């Protein structure tokens, strides 16, 4: 199952009883960069956005992995759940 908002996509597996077995979020950096770039071009950026961009470009980000081998848990496959 997935939910697409254009800039981020989430995949999850429902395990019943109002709980999730797993969830993976994939952020589309290209679309986000295009949107922020257009905001800079149109001068519609804010000081808060500028601070976030500066923080994001200042070095390695927590939770960012350069490849799947460095991830703390596997992205795919995920275990099946019997409902």
Tab-separated table of N, CA and C in Angstrom:
chain	number	residue	atom	x	y	z
A	1	UNK	N	0.851	-1.175	0.000
A	1	UNK	CA	0.000	0.000	0.000
A	1	UNK	C	0.891	1.231	0.000
A	2	UNK	N	0.509	2.264	-0.711
A	2	UNK	CA	1.325	3.476	-0.702
A	2	UNK	C	0.438	4.704	-0.750
A	3	UNK	N	1.009	5.820	-0.348
A	3	UNK	CA	0.329	7.106	-0.362
A	3	UNK	C	1.283	8.103	-0.985
A	4	UNK	N	0.886	8.727	-2.078
A	4	UNK	CA	1.787	9.607	-2.821
A	4	UNK	C	1.321	11.045	-2.693
A	5	UNK	N	2.213	11.915	-2.163
A	5	UNK	CA	1.919	13.342	-2.058
A	5	UNK	C	2.806	14.156	-2.977
A	6	UNK	N	3.456	13.494	-3.912
A	6	UNK	CA	4.295	14.220	-4.860
A	6	UNK	C	5.733	14.360	-4.421
A	7	UNK	N	5.991	14.675	-3.179
A	7	UNK	CA	7.360	14.858	-2.717
A	7	UNK	C	7.827	13.716	-1.836
A	8	UNK	N	6.922	12.936	-1.329
A	8	UNK	CA	7.294	11.847	-0.451
A	8	UNK	C	6.340	10.694	-0.703
A	9	UNK	N	6.827	9.513	-0.563
A	9	UNK	CA	5.960	8.365	-0.720
A	9	UNK	C	6.179	7.452	0.472
A	10	UNK	N	5.098	6.918	1.019
A	10	UNK	CA	5.174	6.004	2.144
A	10	UNK	C	4.628	4.650	1.735
A	11	UNK	N	5.311	3.630	2.173
A	11	UNK	CA	4.861	2.260	1.991
A	11	UNK	C	4.729	1.658	3.385
A	12	UNK	N	3.694	0.860	3.607
A	12	UNK	CA	3.523	0.269	4.917
A	12	UNK	C	2.780	-1.044	4.808
A	13	UNK	N	2.845	-1.803	5.901
A	13	UNK	CA	2.095	-3.043	6.002
A	13	UNK	C	1.312	-3.005	7.296
A	14	UNK	N	0.005	-3.153	7.177
A	14	UNK	CA	-0.884	-3.154	8.334
A	14	UNK	C	-0.872	-4.537	8.962
A	15	UNK	N	-0.682	-4.609	10.270
A	15	UNK	CA	-0.610	-5.900	10.937
A	15	UNK	C	-1.852	-6.224	11.759
A	16	UNK	N	-2.859	-5.368	11.673
A	16	UNK	CA	-4.088	-5.597	12.445
A	16	UNK	C	-4.030	-4.931	13.793
A	17	UNK	N	-5.152	-4.834	14.433
A	17	UNK	CA	-5.252	-4.261	15.779
A	17	UNK	C	-4.672	-2.851	15.868
A	18	UNK	N	-4.883	-2.072	14.804
A	18	UNK	CA	-4.412	-0.683	14.748
A	18	UNK	C	-2.895	-0.539	14.883
A	19	UNK	N	-2.153	-1.469	14.352
A	19	UNK	CA	-0.694	-1.398	14.405
A	19	UNK	C	-0.121	-1.654	13.019
A	20	UNK	N	1.097	-1.158	12.809
A	20	UNK	CA	1.811	-1.341	11.546
A	20	UNK	C	2.977	-2.270	11.787
A	21	UNK	N	3.205	-3.191	10.859
A	21	UNK	CA	4.355	-4.075	10.941
A	21	UNK	C	5.619	-3.310	10.583
A	22	UNK	N	5.551	-2.504	9.541
A	22	UNK	CA	6.693	-1.726	9.084
A	22	UNK	C	6.186	-0.557	8.260
A	23	UNK	N	7.049	0.438	8.102
A	23	UNK	CA	6.767	1.594	7.246
A	23	UNK	C	8.076	2.084	6.663
A	24	UNK	N	8.047	2.449	5.396
A	24	UNK	CA	9.212	3.032	4.728
A	24	UNK	C	8.781	4.322	4.049
A	25	UNK	N	9.513	5.372	4.286
A	25	UNK	CA	9.251	6.659	3.647
A	25	UNK	C	10.367	6.953	2.665
A	26	UNK	N	9.992	7.362	1.480
A	26	UNK	CA	10.971	7.709	0.452
A	26	UNK	C	10.715	9.166	0.058
A	27	UNK	N	11.701	10.002	0.272
A	27	UNK	CA	11.597	11.430	0.007
A	27	UNK	C	12.186	11.725	-1.361
A	28	UNK	N	11.458	12.430	-2.189
A	28	UNK	CA	11.934	12.766	-3.525
A	28	UNK	C	12.695	14.089	-3.459
A	29	UNK	N	14.004	13.984	-3.307
A	29	UNK	CA	14.836	15.177	-3.152
A	29	UNK	C	14.819	16.054	-4.397
A	30	UNK	N	14.687	15.472	-5.576
A	30	UNK	CA	14.656	16.260	-6.811
A	30	UNK	C	13.467	17.199	-6.880
A	31	UNK	N	12.295	16.694	-6.527
A	31	UNK	CA	11.100	17.531	-6.544
A	31	UNK	C	11.199	18.612	-5.474
A	32	UNK	N	11.686	18.235	-4.278
A	32	UNK	CA	11.827	19.224	-3.209
A	32	UNK	C	12.823	20.306	-3.598
A	33	UNK	N	13.944	19.918	-4.187
A	33	UNK	CA	14.950	20.904	-4.605
A	33	UNK	C	14.404	21.837	-5.668
A	34	UNK	N	13.634	21.306	-6.591
A	34	UNK	CA	13.019	22.136	-7.628
A	34	UNK	C	12.054	23.156	-7.018
A	35	UNK	N	11.258	22.701	-6.059
A	35	UNK	CA	10.295	23.597	-5.409
A	35	UNK	C	11.013	24.705	-4.639
A	36	UNK	N	12.034	24.339	-3.871
A	36	UNK	CA	12.781	25.341	-3.100
A	36	UNK	C	13.511	26.296	-4.040
A	37	UNK	N	14.092	25.767	-5.109
A	37	UNK	CA	14.764	26.625	-6.087
A	37	UNK	C	13.817	27.636	-6.707
A	38	UNK	N	12.597	27.199	-7.022
A	38	UNK	CA	11.599	28.117	-7.568
A	38	UNK	C	11.219	29.183	-6.538
A	39	UNK	N	11.142	28.787	-5.262
A	39	UNK	CA	10.836	29.772	-4.213
A	39	UNK	C	11.942	30.821	-4.117
A	40	UNK	N	13.210	30.389	-4.223
A	40	UNK	CA	14.318	31.358	-4.208
A	40	UNK	C	14.226	32.289	-5.415
A	41	UNK	N	13.931	31.711	-6.561
A	41	UNK	CA	13.828	32.500	-7.790
A	41	UNK	C	12.711	33.535	-7.700
A	42	UNK	N	11.574	33.127	-7.107
A	42	UNK	CA	10.414	34.020	-6.980
A	42	UNK	C	10.489	34.934	-5.756
A	43	UNK	N	11.537	34.765	-4.952
A	43	UNK	CA	11.701	35.534	-3.705
A	43	UNK	C	10.536	35.311	-2.755
A	44	UNK	N	10.040	34.073	-2.703
A	44	UNK	CA	8.971	33.727	-1.766
A	44	UNK	C	9.494	32.877	-0.617
A	45	UNK	N	10.831	32.755	-0.498
A	45	UNK	CA	11.410	32.007	0.604
A	45	UNK	C	11.291	32.811	1.897
A	46	UNK	N	11.429	32.111	3.012
A	46	UNK	CA	11.317	32.741	4.328
A	46	UNK	C	12.620	32.535	5.096
A	47	UNK	N	12.840	33.289	6.163
A	47	UNK	CA	14.035	33.057	6.985
A	47	UNK	C	14.076	31.631	7.544
A	48	UNK	N	12.905	31.082	7.885
A	48	UNK	CA	12.856	29.720	8.409
A	48	UNK	C	13.299	28.702	7.347
A	49	UNK	N	12.836	28.900	6.107
A	49	UNK	CA	13.242	28.013	5.022
A	49	UNK	C	14.742	28.139	4.775
A	50	UNK	N	15.240	29.349	4.757
A	50	UNK	CA	16.673	29.561	4.548
A	50	UNK	C	17.501	28.874	5.625
A	51	UNK	N	17.041	28.914	6.892
A	51	UNK	CA	17.755	28.247	7.987
A	51	UNK	C	17.739	26.734	7.789
A	52	UNK	N	16.623	26.194	7.317
A	52	UNK	CA	16.542	24.744	7.080
A	52	UNK	C	17.450	24.325	5.927
A	53	UNK	N	17.483	25.125	4.871
A	53	UNK	CA	18.351	24.814	3.737
A	53	UNK	C	19.809	24.872	4.173
A	54	UNK	N	20.151	25.875	4.956
A	54	UNK	CA	21.537	25.990	5.443
A	54	UNK	C	21.906	24.789	6.305
A	55	UNK	N	21.012	24.364	7.186
A	55	UNK	CA	21.286	23.197	8.030
A	55	UNK	C	21.416	21.925	7.191
A	56	UNK	N	20.575	21.787	6.180
A	56	UNK	CA	20.577	20.581	5.346
A	56	UNK	C	21.807	20.483	4.457
A	57	UNK	N	22.404	21.610	4.134
A	57	UNK	CA	23.565	21.610	3.239
A	57	UNK	C	24.888	21.753	3.983
A	58	UNK	N	24.851	21.733	5.319
A	58	UNK	CA	26.068	21.962	6.098
A	58	UNK	C	26.857	20.692	6.386
A	59	UNK	N	26.330	19.527	6.040
A	59	UNK	CA	27.064	18.289	6.289
A	59	UNK	C	26.145	17.092	6.283
A	60	UNK	N	26.653	15.943	6.734
A	60	UNK	CA	25.828	14.728	6.752
A	60	UNK	C	24.580	14.908	7.617
A	61	UNK	N	23.481	14.356	7.150
A	61	UNK	CA	22.217	14.479	7.868
A	61	UNK	C	21.910	13.202	8.639
A	62	UNK	N	21.353	13.317	9.841
A	62	UNK	CA	20.966	12.118	10.582
A	62	UNK	C	19.924	11.326	9.787
A	63	UNK	N	20.079	10.023	9.756
A	63	UNK	CA	19.114	9.178	9.064
A	63	UNK	C	19.349	9.029	7.576
A	64	UNK	N	20.342	9.740	7.036
A	64	UNK	CA	20.653	9.603	5.611
A	64	UNK	C	21.742	8.558	5.454
A	65	UNK	N	21.470	7.598	4.591
A	65	UNK	CA	22.436	6.537	4.340
A	65	UNK	C	22.888	6.614	2.900
A	66	UNK	N	24.187	6.533	2.655
A	66	UNK	CA	24.684	6.643	1.280
A	66	UNK	C	24.292	5.459	0.407
A	67	UNK	N	23.964	4.336	1.010
A	67	UNK	CA	23.561	3.157	0.246
A	67	UNK	C	22.838	2.174	1.151
A	68	UNK	N	22.212	1.173	0.552
A	68	UNK	CA	21.437	0.221	1.348
A	68	UNK	C	22.315	-0.618	2.275
A	69	UNK	N	23.580	-0.812	1.939
A	69	UNK	CA	24.461	-1.602	2.799
A	69	UNK	C	24.716	-0.931	4.148
A	70	UNK	N	24.607	0.382	4.225
A	70	UNK	CA	24.863	1.105	5.466
A	70	UNK	C	23.602	1.319	6.315
A	71	UNK	N	22.445	0.922	5.818
A	71	UNK	CA	21.196	1.165	6.539
A	71	UNK	C	21.108	0.315	7.799
A	72	UNK	N	20.402	0.825	8.807
A	72	UNK	CA	20.284	0.119	10.078
A	72	UNK	C	19.299	-1.046	10.012
A	73	UNK	N	18.428	-1.062	9.005
A	73	UNK	CA	17.506	-2.178	8.800
A	73	UNK	C	17.250	-2.293	7.303
A	74	UNK	N	16.850	-3.472	6.849
A	74	UNK	CA	16.658	-3.646	5.405
A	74	UNK	C	15.480	-2.827	4.879
A	75	UNK	N	15.629	-2.306	3.676
A	75	UNK	CA	14.537	-1.570	3.044
A	75	UNK	C	13.509	-2.541	2.494
A	76	UNK	N	13.961	-3.510	1.734
A	76	UNK	CA	13.118	-4.572	1.183
A	76	UNK	C	13.922	-5.859	1.254
A	77	UNK	N	13.404	-7.007	1.292
A	77	UNK	CA	11.989	-7.311	1.492
A	77	UNK	C	11.624	-7.188	2.957
A	78	UNK	N	10.366	-7.190	3.226
A	78	UNK	CA	9.872	-7.118	4.598
A	78	UNK	C	9.132	-8.405	4.907
A	79	UNK	N	9.064	-8.768	6.153
A	79	UNK	CA	8.377	-10.008	6.485
A	79	UNK	C	6.873	-9.907	6.270
A	80	UNK	N	6.279	-10.988	5.815
A	80	UNK	CA	4.821	-11.039	5.628
A	80	UNK	C	4.151	-11.181	6.984
A	81	UNK	N	2.937	-10.698	7.088
A	81	UNK	CA	2.173	-10.787	8.319
A	81	UNK	C	0.904	-11.568	8.033
A	82	UNK	N	0.625	-12.538	8.856
A	82	UNK	CA	-0.627	-13.286	8.745
A	82	UNK	C	-1.711	-12.544	9.502
A	83	UNK	N	-2.785	-12.171	8.814
A	83	UNK	CA	-3.894	-11.462	9.471
A	83	UNK	C	-4.981	-12.427	9.867
